[in-house]
CSV table of C-alpha atoms and ligand atoms in Angstrom, one decimal:
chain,number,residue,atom,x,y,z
A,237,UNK,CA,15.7,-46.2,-3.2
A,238,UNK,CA,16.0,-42.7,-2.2
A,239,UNK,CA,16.3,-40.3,-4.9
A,240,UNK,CA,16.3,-36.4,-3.6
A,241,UNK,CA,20.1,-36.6,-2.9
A,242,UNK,CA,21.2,-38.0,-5.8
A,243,UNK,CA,21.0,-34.7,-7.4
A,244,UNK,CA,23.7,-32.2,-5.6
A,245,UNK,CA,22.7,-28.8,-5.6
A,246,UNK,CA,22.2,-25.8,-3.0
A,247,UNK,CA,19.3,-26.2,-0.7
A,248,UNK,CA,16.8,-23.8,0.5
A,249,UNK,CA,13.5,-24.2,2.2
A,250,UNK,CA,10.4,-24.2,-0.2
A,251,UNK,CA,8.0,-20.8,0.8
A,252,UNK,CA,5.4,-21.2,3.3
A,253,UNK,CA,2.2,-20.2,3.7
A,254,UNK,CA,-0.9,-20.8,5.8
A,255,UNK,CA,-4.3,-20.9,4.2
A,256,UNK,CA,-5.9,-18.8,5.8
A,257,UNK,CA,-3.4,-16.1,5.2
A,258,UNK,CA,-3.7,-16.8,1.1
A,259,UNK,CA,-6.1,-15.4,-0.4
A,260,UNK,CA,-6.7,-16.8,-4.3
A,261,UNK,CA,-5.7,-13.7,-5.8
A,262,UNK,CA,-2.0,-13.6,-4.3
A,263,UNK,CA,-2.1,-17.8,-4.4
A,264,UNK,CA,-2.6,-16.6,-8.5
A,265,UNK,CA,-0.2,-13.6,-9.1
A,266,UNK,CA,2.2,-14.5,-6.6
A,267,UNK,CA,2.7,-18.1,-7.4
A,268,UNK,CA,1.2,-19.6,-10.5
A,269,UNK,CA,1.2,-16.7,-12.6
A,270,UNK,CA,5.4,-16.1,-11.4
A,271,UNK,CA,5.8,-19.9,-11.5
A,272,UNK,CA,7.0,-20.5,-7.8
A,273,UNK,CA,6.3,-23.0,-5.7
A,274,UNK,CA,5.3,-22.6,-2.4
A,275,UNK,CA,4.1,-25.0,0.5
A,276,UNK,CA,0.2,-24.4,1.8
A,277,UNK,CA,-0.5,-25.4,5.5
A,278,UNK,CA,-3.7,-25.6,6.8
A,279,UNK,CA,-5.8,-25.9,3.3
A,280,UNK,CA,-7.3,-28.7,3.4
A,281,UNK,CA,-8.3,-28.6,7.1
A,282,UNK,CA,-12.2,-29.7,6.6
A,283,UNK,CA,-11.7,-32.0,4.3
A,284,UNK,CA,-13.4,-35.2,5.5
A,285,UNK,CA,-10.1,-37.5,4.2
A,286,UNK,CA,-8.2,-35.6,6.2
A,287,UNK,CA,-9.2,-37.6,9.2
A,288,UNK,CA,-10.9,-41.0,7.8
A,289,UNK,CA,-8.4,-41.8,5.7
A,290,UNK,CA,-5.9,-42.6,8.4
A,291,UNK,CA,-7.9,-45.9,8.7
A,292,UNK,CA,-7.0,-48.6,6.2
A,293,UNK,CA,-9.6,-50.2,7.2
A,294,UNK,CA,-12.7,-47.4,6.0
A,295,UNK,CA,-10.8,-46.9,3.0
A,296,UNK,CA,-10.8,-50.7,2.4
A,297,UNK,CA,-14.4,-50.4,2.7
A,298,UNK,CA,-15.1,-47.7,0.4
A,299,UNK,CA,-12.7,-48.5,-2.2
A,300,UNK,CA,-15.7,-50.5,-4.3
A,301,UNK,CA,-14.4,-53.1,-7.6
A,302,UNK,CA,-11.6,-50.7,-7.9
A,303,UNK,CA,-8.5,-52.4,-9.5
A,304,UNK,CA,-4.6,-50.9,-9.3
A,305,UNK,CA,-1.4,-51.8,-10.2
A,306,UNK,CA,0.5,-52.7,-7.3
A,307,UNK,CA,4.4,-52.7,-7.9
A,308,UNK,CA,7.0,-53.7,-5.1
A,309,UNK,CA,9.1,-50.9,-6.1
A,310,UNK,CA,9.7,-47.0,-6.0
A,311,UNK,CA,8.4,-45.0,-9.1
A,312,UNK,CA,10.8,-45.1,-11.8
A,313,UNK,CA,10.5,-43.2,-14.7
A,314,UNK,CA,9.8,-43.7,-17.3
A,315,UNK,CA,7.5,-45.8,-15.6
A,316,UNK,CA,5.2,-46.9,-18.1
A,317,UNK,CA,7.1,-50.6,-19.3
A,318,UNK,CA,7.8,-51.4,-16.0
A,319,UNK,CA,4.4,-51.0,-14.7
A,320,UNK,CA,2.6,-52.9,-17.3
A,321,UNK,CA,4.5,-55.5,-15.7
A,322,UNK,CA,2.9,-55.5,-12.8
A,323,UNK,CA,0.4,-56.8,-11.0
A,324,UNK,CA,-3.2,-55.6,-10.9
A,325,UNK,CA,-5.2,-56.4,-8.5
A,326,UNK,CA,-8.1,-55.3,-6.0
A,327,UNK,CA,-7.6,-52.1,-4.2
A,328,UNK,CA,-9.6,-53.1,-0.9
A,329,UNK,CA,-7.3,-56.3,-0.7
A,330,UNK,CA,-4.3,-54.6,-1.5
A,331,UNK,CA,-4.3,-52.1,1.2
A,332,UNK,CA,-5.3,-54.6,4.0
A,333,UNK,CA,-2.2,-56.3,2.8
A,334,UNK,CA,0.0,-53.1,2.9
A,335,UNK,CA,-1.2,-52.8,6.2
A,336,UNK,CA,0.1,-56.1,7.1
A,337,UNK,CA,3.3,-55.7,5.5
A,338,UNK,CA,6.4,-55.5,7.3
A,339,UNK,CA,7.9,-51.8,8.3
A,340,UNK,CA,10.4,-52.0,5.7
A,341,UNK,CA,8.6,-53.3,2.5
A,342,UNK,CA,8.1,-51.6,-0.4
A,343,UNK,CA,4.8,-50.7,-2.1
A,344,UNK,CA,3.8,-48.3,-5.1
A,345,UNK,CA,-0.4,-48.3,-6.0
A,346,UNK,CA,1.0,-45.4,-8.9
A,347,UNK,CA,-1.0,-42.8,-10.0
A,348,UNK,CA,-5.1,-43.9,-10.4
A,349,UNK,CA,-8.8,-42.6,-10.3
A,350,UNK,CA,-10.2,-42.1,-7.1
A,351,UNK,CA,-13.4,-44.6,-6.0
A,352,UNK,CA,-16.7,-42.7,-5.8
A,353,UNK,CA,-16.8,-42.7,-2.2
A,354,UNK,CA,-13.2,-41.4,-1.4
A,355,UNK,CA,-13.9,-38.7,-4.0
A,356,UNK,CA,-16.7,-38.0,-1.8
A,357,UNK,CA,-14.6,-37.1,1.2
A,358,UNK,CA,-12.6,-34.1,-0.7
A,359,UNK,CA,-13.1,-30.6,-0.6
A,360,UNK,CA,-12.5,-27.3,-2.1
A,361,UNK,CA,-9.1,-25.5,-1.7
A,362,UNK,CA,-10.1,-22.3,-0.4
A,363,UNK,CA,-7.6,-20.5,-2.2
A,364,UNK,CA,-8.3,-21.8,-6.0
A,365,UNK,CA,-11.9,-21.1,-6.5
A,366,UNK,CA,-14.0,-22.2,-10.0
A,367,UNK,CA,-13.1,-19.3,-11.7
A,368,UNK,CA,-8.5,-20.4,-11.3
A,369,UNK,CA,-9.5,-24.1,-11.1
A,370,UNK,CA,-9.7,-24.8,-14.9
A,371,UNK,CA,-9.7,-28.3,-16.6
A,372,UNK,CA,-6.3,-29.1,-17.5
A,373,UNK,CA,-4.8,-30.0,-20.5
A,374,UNK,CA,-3.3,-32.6,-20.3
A,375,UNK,CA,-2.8,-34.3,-16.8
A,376,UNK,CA,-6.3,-35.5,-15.1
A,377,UNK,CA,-8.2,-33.1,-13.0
A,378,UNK,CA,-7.7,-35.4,-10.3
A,379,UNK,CA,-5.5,-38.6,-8.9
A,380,UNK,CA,-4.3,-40.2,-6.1
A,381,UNK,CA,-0.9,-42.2,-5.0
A,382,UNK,CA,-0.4,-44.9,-2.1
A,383,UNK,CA,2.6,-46.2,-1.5
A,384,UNK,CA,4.7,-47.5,1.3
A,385,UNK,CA,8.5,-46.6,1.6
A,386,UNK,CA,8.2,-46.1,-2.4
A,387,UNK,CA,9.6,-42.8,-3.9
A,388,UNK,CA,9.1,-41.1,-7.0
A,389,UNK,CA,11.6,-40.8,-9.4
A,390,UNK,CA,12.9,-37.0,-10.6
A,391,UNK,CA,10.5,-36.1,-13.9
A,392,UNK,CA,8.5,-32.6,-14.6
A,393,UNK,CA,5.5,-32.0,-16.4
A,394,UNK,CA,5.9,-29.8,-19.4
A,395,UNK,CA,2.2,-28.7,-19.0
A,396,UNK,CA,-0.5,-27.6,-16.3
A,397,UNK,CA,-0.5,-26.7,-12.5
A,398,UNK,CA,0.0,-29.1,-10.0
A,399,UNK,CA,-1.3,-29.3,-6.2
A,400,UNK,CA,0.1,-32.3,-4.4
A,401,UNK,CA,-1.8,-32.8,-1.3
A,402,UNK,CA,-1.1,-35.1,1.5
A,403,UNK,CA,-3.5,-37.2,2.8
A,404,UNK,CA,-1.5,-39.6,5.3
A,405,UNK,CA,2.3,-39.9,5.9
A,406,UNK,CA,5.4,-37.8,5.7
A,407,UNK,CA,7.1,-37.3,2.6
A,408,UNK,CA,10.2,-35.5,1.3
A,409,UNK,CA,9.6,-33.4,-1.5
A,410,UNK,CA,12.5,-31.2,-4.0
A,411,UNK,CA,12.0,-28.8,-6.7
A,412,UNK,CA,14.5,-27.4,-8.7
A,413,UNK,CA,14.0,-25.0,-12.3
A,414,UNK,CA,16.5,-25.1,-14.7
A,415,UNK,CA,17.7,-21.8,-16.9
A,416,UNK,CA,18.8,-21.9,-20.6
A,417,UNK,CA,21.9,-22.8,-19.7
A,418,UNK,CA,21.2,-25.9,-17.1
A,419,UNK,CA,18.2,-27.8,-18.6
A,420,UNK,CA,20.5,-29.5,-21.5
A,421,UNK,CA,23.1,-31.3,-19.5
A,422,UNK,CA,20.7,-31.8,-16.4
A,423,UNK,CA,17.8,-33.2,-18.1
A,424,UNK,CA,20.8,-35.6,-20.6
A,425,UNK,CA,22.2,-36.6,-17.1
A,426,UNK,CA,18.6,-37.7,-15.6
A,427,UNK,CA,16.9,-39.3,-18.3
A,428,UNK,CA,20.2,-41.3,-18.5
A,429,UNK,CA,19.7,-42.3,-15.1
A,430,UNK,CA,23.1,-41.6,-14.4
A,431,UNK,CA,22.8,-40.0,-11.0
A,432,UNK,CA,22.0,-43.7,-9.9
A,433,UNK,CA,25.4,-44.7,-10.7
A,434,UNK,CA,27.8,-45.3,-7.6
A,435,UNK,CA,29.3,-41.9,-7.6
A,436,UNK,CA,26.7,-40.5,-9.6
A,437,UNK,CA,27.0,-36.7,-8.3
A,438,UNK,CA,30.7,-36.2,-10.6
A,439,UNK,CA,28.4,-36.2,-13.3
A,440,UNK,CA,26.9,-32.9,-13.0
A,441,UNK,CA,29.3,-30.4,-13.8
A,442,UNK,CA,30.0,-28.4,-10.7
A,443,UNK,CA,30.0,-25.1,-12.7
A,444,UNK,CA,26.4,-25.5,-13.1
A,445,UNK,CA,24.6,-25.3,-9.7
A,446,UNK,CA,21.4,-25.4,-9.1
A,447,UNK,CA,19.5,-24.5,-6.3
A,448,UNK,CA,16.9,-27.2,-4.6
A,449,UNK,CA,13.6,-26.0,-3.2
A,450,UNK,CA,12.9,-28.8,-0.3
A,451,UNK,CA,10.4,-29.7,2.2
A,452,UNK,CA,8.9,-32.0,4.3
A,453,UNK,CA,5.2,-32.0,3.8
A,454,UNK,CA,2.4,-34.5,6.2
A,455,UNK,CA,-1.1,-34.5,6.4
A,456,UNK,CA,-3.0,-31.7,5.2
A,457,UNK,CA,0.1,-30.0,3.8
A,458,UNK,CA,-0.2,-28.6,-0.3
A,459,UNK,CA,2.3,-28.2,-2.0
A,460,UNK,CA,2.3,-25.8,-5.7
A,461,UNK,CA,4.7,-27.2,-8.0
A,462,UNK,CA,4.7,-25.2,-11.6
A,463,UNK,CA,5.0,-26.9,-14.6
A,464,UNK,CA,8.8,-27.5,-16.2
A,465,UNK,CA,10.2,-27.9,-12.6
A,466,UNK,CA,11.8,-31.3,-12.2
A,467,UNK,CA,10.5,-32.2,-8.7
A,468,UNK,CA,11.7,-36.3,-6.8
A,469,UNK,CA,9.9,-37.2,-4.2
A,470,UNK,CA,11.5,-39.5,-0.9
A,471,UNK,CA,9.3,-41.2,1.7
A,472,UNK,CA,10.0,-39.6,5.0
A,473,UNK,CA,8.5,-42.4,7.3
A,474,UNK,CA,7.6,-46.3,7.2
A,475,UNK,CA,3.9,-45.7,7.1
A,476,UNK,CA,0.9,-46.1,4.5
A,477,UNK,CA,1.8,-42.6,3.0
A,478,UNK,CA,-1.5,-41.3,0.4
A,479,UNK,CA,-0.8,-38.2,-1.8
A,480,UNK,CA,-3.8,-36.6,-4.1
A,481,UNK,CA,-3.0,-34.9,-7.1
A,482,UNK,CA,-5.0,-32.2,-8.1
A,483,UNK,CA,-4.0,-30.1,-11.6
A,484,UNK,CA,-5.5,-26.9,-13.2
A,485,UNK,CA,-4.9,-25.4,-16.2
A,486,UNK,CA,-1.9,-23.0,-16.4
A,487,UNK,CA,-2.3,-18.9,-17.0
A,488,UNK,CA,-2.0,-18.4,-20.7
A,489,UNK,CA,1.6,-17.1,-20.3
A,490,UNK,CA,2.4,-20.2,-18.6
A,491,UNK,CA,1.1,-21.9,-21.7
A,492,UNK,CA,3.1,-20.0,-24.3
A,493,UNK,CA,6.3,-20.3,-22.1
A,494,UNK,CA,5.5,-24.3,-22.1
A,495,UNK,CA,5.3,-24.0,-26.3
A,496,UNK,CA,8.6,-22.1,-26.4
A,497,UNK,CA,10.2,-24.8,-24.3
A,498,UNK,CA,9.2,-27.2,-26.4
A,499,UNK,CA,9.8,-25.4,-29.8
A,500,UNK,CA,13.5,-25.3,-28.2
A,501,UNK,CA,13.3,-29.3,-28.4
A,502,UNK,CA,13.0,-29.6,-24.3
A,503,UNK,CA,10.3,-31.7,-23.7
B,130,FE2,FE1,5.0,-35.1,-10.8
């Protein structure tokens, strides 16, 4: 199940920046204060995961009596009554048998708390120091996906900053803010799943276009998404892909724009 193209739109390229060419005051006025989204190479490149975590094997190892829910399926949302359905089982055995899966099965380990010892292998992103990097408010500070050939469904998060960062794999990833005049019928459209229909696309009305931020992001890539931006997420390869979630607290005007959005009854 591939989801990005099930929404029609215009594309353009997500921005791109290197790490060391981002200092945390731009990465702050330029981005999360303005609410774009923008693509970070290089950030994360002394992070220890970076390199062991392309072995099943260590993260087998250091993945302790940590249990997950392990679903045979992309991310749906919502996802909640579908994953209390499934299984939940030992992460160390999981992944050795993801490993020994076949090219073209699908697993989905969604969102859950890092063992001790992977935590241990993070780092700091050089451009958010302590002083941007505030708890958030609602999401967890920190979280991490595996999956293999599993997407994620189109959603947004009405509250707090978001950097996904890729650990291992290749991943599609799409972006897209809707105005006043989009949000209703877009966000009536996906929450009725109705873009999964055969034919899906004559569902949007073509009047109102909206124009898709893309990229493909692989290890070591960050990518900024703002809060309110509906983002879905496609696999991009066969392999044991691992994405970390990291969320801050948004700038106070990012705040007050989420209480106007929902004082106008979008959630
Ligand atoms: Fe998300």
């Amino acid at each position: 199940m591939k989801v990005v193209d099930l929404v029609p739109g215009q594309v353009a390229e997500i921005p791109r920046h290197s790490a060391a060419d981002l200092d945390a005051d731009t990465f702050w006025r330029s981005y999360v204060v303005a609410q774009r989204p923008v693509v970070i190479t290089g950030a994360i490149a002394d992070w220890p995961a970076l390199q062991r975590w392309q072995d099943t094997e260590y993260l087998a190892a250091h993945a302790g009596d940590t249990e997950v829910t392990v679903a045979r399926t992309f991310n749906p949302v919502p996802a909640k009554a579908f994953f209390d359905r499934a299984e939940k089982l030992p992460l160390a055995a999981s992944l050795r048998n993801m490993a020994d899966s076949e090219p073209t099965d699908v697993y989905s380990m969604p969102a859950f708390k890092l063992p001790e010892r992977w935590l241990a292998d993070l780092g700091r992103y050089s451009f958010l120091p302590e002083r941007y990097d505030r708890r958030p408010i609602l999401f967890p500070r920190n979280r991490v996906f595996v999956y293999r050939n599993a997407g994620t469904e189109w959603h947004h998060h009405g509250i707090d900053e978001t950097l996904t960062t890729q650990l291992r794999g290749r991943k599609r990833v799409s972006v897209f803010e809707l105005d006043a005049q989009t949000r209703k019928e877009f966000t009536r459209i996906i929450r009725s799943n109705l873009h999964h229909v055969n034919g899906g696309a004559k569902f949007f009305p073509p009047e109102l276009s909206i124009v898709k931020y893309e990229t493909i992001i692989e290890a070591g890539d960050v990518v900024y998404i703002p809060p309110r931006y509906w983002h879905g997420i496609d696999p991009y390869d066969n392999e044991i892909g691992i994405t970390f979630a990291h969320c801050f607290r948004s700038p106070a005007e990012g705040i007050r724009q989420t209480l106007r959005w929902v004082g106008n009854g979008f959630k």
